[in-house]
Amino acid sequence: MLLMIITTATTATSATTSTMLIQMLMMTAMMITLMIMTMMVMTMVMMMIMMIMMMRRRTMSMMLRRRRTKRRKKWKRRTMWRTRRRTRRRTRMKTRRRTRRRTRRRTMSRRTRRKRTRRRTRRRKRSRTRRRTRRRRTRTRRRTRTKMTKKTTTRRTTMMIMIMTKGTTTTTPPTSITTTTTMLMIVMIMKVVLMMMMLLLLLLLLMSMVMVMMMMMMMMLLFMMMMMIMMMILLVMYVTVRHGQL
């Protein structure tokens, strides 16, 4: 771009007006094409980022939900918790009834009562410990089994991707549709604004062919400004997509 400007500056003094006009037209065409290209690239990048973010979030949440449900089902099948609970309740009820009847028939001494309470507490404690050990065993087994399957590898890869992109493995809930619509609207507005700017530039160029160098400088400045604005918008978009809130 700088070389082009230099060439225009050098040829402006010696060359005729026709060559100047041709050069100006060429420059304008180049600038316009560059602008359009940059805009297209930016929009494409933005759209891609949006799509990737949305898709990944939804898929991740769905995958996690499915896995959780499956795990729960398996756990329920393996350990018959419901049946155990029922049986326990029944036994407890029976014992209570018996004790009540006994108390009605004859009064117990303090010593015997103490003994009985102690026994009960001990039994309960033992049962609790047993339950814990059983649980641990099942968990370890499950881990060893799942390591061999393909599911864990996929999960690992997803986690790695999450760490690489987000920095954390925690999944955020999928962003609402409103955010996406707003993003699209912003993009559309930007496009319209840019188009307007292009038209204005063209008009100015046609109007003042005498102010060649001035126009070139203006074009350069405008281009720089547009680039800056685009960068800012991209940053804003990225932040919004990341945190899922405008």
Short mmCIF file of C-alpha atoms in Angstrom, two decimals:
data_model
loop_
_atom_site.label_atom_id
_atom_site.label_comp_id
_atom_site.label_asym_id
_atom_site.label_seq_id
_atom_site.Cartn_x
_atom_site.Cartn_y
_atom_site.Cartn_z
CA MET A 1 0.00 0.00 0.00
CA LEU A 2 2.78 2.41 0.90
CA LEU A 3 4.58 1.64 -2.35
CA MET A 4 1.42 2.41 -4.27
CA ILE A 5 1.11 5.77 -2.54
CA ILE A 6 4.77 6.56 -3.26
CA THR A 7 4.30 5.71 -6.93
CA THR A 8 1.26 7.98 -7.14
CA ALA A 9 3.21 10.78 -5.46
CA THR A 10 6.13 10.45 -7.89
CA THR A 11 4.06 10.15 -11.06
CA ALA A 12 1.72 13.02 -10.10
CA THR A 13 4.28 15.65 -11.13
CA SER A 14 5.49 14.25 -14.46
CA ALA A 15 2.63 12.17 -15.85
CA THR A 16 -0.49 13.49 -17.55
CA THR A 17 -3.95 13.79 -16.05
CA SER A 18 -5.21 10.62 -17.79
CA THR A 19 -2.58 8.42 -16.14
CA MET A 20 -3.39 10.04 -12.80
CA LEU A 21 -7.04 9.20 -13.21
CA ILE A 22 -6.23 5.61 -14.14
CA GLN A 23 -3.96 5.28 -11.15
CA MET A 24 -6.60 6.74 -8.84
CA LEU A 25 -9.21 4.35 -10.12
CA MET A 26 -6.83 1.44 -9.64
CA MET A 27 -6.06 2.51 -6.12
CA THR A 28 -9.71 2.90 -5.21
CA ALA A 29 -10.51 -0.51 -6.66
CA MET A 30 -7.68 -2.06 -4.68
CA MET A 31 -8.77 -0.40 -1.46
CA ILE A 32 -12.40 -1.39 -1.94
CA THR A 33 -11.50 -5.01 -2.68
CA LEU A 34 -9.27 -5.14 0.36
CA MET A 35 -12.01 -3.72 2.55
CA ILE A 36 -14.56 -6.17 1.24
CA MET A 37 -12.21 -9.10 1.68
CA THR A 38 -11.37 -8.15 5.25
CA MET A 39 -15.04 -7.73 6.09
CA MET A 40 -15.92 -11.09 4.60
CA VAL A 41 -13.13 -12.81 6.47
CA MET A 42 -14.09 -11.15 9.74
CA THR A 43 -17.75 -12.09 9.39
CA MET A 44 -16.85 -15.66 8.49
CA VAL A 45 -14.53 -15.96 11.49
CA MET A 46 -17.17 -14.54 13.81
CA MET A 47 -19.84 -16.89 12.53
CA MET A 48 -17.50 -19.85 12.85
CA ILE A 49 -16.60 -18.94 16.42
CA MET A 50 -20.27 -18.56 17.28
CA MET A 51 -21.23 -21.89 15.74
CA ILE A 52 -18.36 -23.77 17.37
CA MET A 53 -19.07 -22.30 20.79
CA MET A 54 -22.79 -23.02 20.66
CA MET A 55 -22.39 -26.53 19.28
CA ARG A 56 -19.68 -27.53 21.73
CA ARG A 57 -21.64 -26.28 24.73
CA ARG A 58 -24.81 -28.10 23.77
CA THR A 59 -23.06 -31.35 22.92
CA MET A 60 -21.00 -31.32 26.10
CA SER A 61 -24.00 -30.75 28.35
CA MET A 62 -25.98 -33.44 26.56
CA MET A 63 -23.15 -35.95 26.77
CA LEU A 64 -22.66 -35.37 30.48
CA ARG A 65 -26.38 -35.72 31.19
CA ARG A 66 -26.60 -39.01 29.29
CA ARG A 67 -23.58 -40.45 31.09
CA ARG A 68 -24.95 -39.51 34.50
CA THR A 69 -28.30 -41.19 33.85
CA LYS A 70 -26.62 -44.33 32.54
CA ARG A 71 -24.34 -44.55 35.56
CA ARG A 72 -27.25 -44.17 37.97
CA LYS A 73 -29.21 -46.92 36.25
CA LYS A 74 -26.24 -49.28 36.36
CA TRP A 75 -25.64 -48.57 40.04
CA LYS A 76 -29.28 -49.28 40.86
CA ARG A 77 -29.16 -52.57 38.97
CA ARG A 78 -25.96 -53.75 40.61
CA THR A 79 -26.93 -53.00 44.19
CA MET A 80 -30.49 -53.88 45.12
CA TRP A 81 -30.93 -50.92 47.41
CA ARG A 82 -34.71 -50.76 47.32
CA THR A 83 -35.22 -54.39 48.31
CA ARG A 84 -32.65 -54.12 51.09
CA ARG A 85 -34.35 -51.08 52.54
CA ARG A 86 -37.71 -52.82 52.54
CA THR A 87 -36.34 -55.89 54.28
CA ARG A 88 -34.60 -53.78 56.90
CA ARG A 89 -37.76 -51.88 57.66
CA ARG A 90 -39.72 -55.10 58.06
CA THR A 91 -37.18 -56.61 60.42
CA ARG A 92 -37.05 -53.45 62.50
CA MET A 93 -40.80 -53.36 62.81
CA LYS A 94 -40.87 -57.01 63.92
CA THR A 95 -38.21 -56.46 66.55
CA ARG A 96 -39.99 -53.40 67.89
CA ARG A 97 -43.24 -55.29 68.23
CA ARG A 98 -41.53 -58.12 70.10
CA THR A 99 -39.83 -55.76 72.50
CA ARG A 100 -43.09 -53.99 73.23
CA ARG A 101 -44.82 -57.27 74.00
CA ARG A 102 -42.01 -58.33 76.29
CA THR A 103 -42.11 -55.06 78.17
CA ARG A 104 -45.80 -55.50 78.71
CA ARG A 105 -45.34 -59.05 80.04
CA ARG A 106 -42.47 -58.44 82.43
CA THR A 107 -40.31 -55.50 83.48
CA MET A 108 -36.65 -55.73 82.55
CA SER A 109 -33.80 -54.92 84.89
CA ARG A 110 -31.49 -51.99 84.15
CA ARG A 111 -28.50 -54.24 83.50
CA THR A 112 -30.22 -56.26 80.78
CA ARG A 113 -31.51 -53.13 79.10
CA ARG A 114 -28.03 -51.64 78.91
CA LYS A 115 -26.67 -54.83 77.41
CA ARG A 116 -29.35 -54.86 74.76
CA THR A 117 -28.81 -51.23 73.76
CA ARG A 118 -25.06 -51.83 73.46
CA ARG A 119 -25.60 -54.82 71.22
CA ARG A 120 -27.93 -52.86 68.96
CA THR A 121 -25.52 -49.98 68.52
CA ARG A 122 -22.65 -52.34 67.73
CA ARG A 123 -24.68 -54.15 65.12
CA ARG A 124 -25.68 -50.94 63.41
CA LYS A 125 -22.13 -49.68 63.28
CA ARG A 126 -20.90 -52.93 61.77
CA SER A 127 -23.53 -52.86 59.06
CA ARG A 128 -22.58 -49.30 58.12
CA THR A 129 -18.92 -50.15 57.71
CA ARG A 130 -19.76 -53.17 55.58
CA ARG A 131 -21.88 -51.05 53.28
CA ARG A 132 -19.06 -48.57 52.78
CA THR A 133 -16.53 -51.25 51.90
CA ARG A 134 -18.88 -52.81 49.39
CA ARG A 135 -19.46 -49.48 47.68
CA ARG A 136 -15.75 -48.81 47.37
CA ARG A 137 -15.10 -52.19 45.80
CA THR A 138 -17.77 -51.72 43.16
CA ARG A 139 -16.48 -48.27 42.30
CA THR A 140 -12.91 -49.43 41.78
CA ARG A 141 -14.06 -52.29 39.58
CA ARG A 142 -16.12 -49.95 37.43
CA ARG A 143 -13.15 -47.63 36.94
CA THR A 144 -10.86 -50.42 35.76
CA ARG A 145 -13.47 -51.67 33.34
CA THR A 146 -14.25 -48.30 31.78
CA LYS A 147 -10.57 -47.52 31.17
CA MET A 148 -10.45 -50.16 28.45
CA THR A 149 -13.48 -48.79 26.57
CA LYS A 150 -13.50 -46.03 23.95
CA LYS A 151 -15.84 -43.77 25.95
CA THR A 152 -13.13 -42.67 28.36
CA THR A 153 -10.81 -41.68 25.51
CA THR A 154 -13.48 -39.46 24.01
CA ARG A 155 -14.17 -37.94 27.41
CA ARG A 156 -10.47 -37.27 27.89
CA THR A 157 -10.18 -35.59 24.51
CA THR A 158 -13.20 -33.41 25.22
CA MET A 159 -11.73 -32.43 28.56
CA MET A 160 -8.44 -31.55 26.89
CA ILE A 161 -10.24 -29.41 24.34
CA MET A 162 -12.12 -27.69 27.14
CA ILE A 163 -8.89 -26.98 29.01
CA MET A 164 -7.20 -25.69 25.85
CA THR A 165 -10.02 -23.34 24.92
CA LYS A 166 -11.75 -22.37 28.14
CA GLY A 167 -9.17 -23.09 30.83
CA THR A 168 -11.63 -25.09 32.92
CA THR A 169 -13.39 -28.44 32.65
CA THR A 170 -16.68 -27.18 34.07
CA THR A 171 -19.50 -26.92 31.57
CA THR A 172 -21.72 -23.87 31.53
CA PRO A 173 -25.40 -24.17 30.60
CA PRO A 174 -26.20 -23.56 26.92
CA THR A 175 -26.59 -19.89 26.06
CA SER A 176 -30.04 -18.61 25.23
CA ILE A 177 -31.19 -17.88 21.67
CA THR A 178 -31.44 -14.15 22.41
CA THR A 179 -27.65 -13.79 22.58
CA THR A 180 -27.21 -15.40 19.17
CA THR A 181 -29.86 -13.17 17.62
CA THR A 182 -28.22 -10.08 19.08
CA MET A 183 -24.87 -11.19 17.70
CA LEU A 184 -26.34 -11.65 14.24
CA MET A 185 -27.99 -8.25 14.47
CA ILE A 186 -24.69 -6.62 15.40
CA VAL A 187 -22.98 -8.27 12.44
CA MET A 188 -25.73 -7.09 10.09
CA ILE A 189 -25.53 -3.52 11.40
CA MET A 190 -21.77 -3.54 10.95
CA LYS A 191 -22.14 -4.70 7.36
CA VAL A 192 -24.65 -1.94 6.59
CA VAL A 193 -22.41 0.70 8.18
CA LEU A 194 -19.43 -0.49 6.17
CA MET A 195 -21.40 -0.41 2.95
CA MET A 196 -22.44 3.16 3.69
CA MET A 197 -18.84 4.11 4.37
CA MET A 198 -17.74 2.59 1.07
CA LEU A 199 -20.37 4.53 -0.84
CA LEU A 200 -19.34 7.77 0.84
CA LEU A 201 -15.70 7.15 -0.01
CA LEU A 202 -16.51 6.48 -3.65
CA LEU A 203 -18.57 9.66 -3.88
CA LEU A 204 -15.78 11.69 -2.33
CA LEU A 205 -13.24 10.24 -4.74
CA LEU A 206 -15.40 11.06 -7.73
CA MET A 207 -16.07 14.58 -6.44
CA SER A 208 -12.48 15.57 -5.69
CA MET A 209 -9.91 14.13 -8.08
CA VAL A 210 -7.58 17.04 -7.38
CA MET A 211 -7.11 16.08 -3.71
CA VAL A 212 -5.42 12.79 -4.59
CA MET A 213 -2.90 12.47 -1.81
CA MET A 214 -5.33 13.78 0.78
CA MET A 215 -7.86 11.19 -0.23
CA MET A 216 -5.26 8.47 -0.05
CA MET A 217 -4.37 9.47 3.46
CA MET A 218 -8.04 9.56 4.39
CA MET A 219 -8.54 6.11 2.92
CA MET A 220 -5.64 4.73 4.86
CA LEU A 221 -6.88 6.29 8.08
CA LEU A 222 -10.38 5.00 7.51
CA PHE A 223 -9.08 1.53 6.77
CA MET A 224 -7.08 1.54 9.96
CA MET A 225 -10.07 2.76 11.92
CA MET A 226 -12.29 0.07 10.47
CA MET A 227 -9.76 -2.59 11.35
CA MET A 228 -9.55 -1.32 14.90
CA ILE A 229 -13.32 -1.29 15.25
CA MET A 230 -13.54 -4.82 13.86
CA MET A 231 -10.93 -6.04 16.29
CA MET A 232 -12.79 -4.48 19.19
CA ILE A 233 -16.07 -6.04 18.10
CA LEU A 234 -14.41 -9.42 17.74
CA LEU A 235 -13.05 -9.15 21.25
CA VAL A 236 -16.46 -8.18 22.62
CA MET A 237 -18.10 -11.05 20.75
CA TYR A 238 -15.58 -13.55 22.04
CA VAL A 239 -16.06 -12.39 25.62
CA THR A 240 -19.84 -12.53 25.33
CA VAL A 241 -19.77 -15.98 23.79
CA ARG A 242 -17.36 -17.20 26.45
CA HIS A 243 -19.40 -16.00 29.40
CA GLY A 244 -22.79 -16.35 27.76
CA GLN A 245 -24.08 -12.93 28.76
CA LEU A 246 -24.28 -9.60 26.96
#
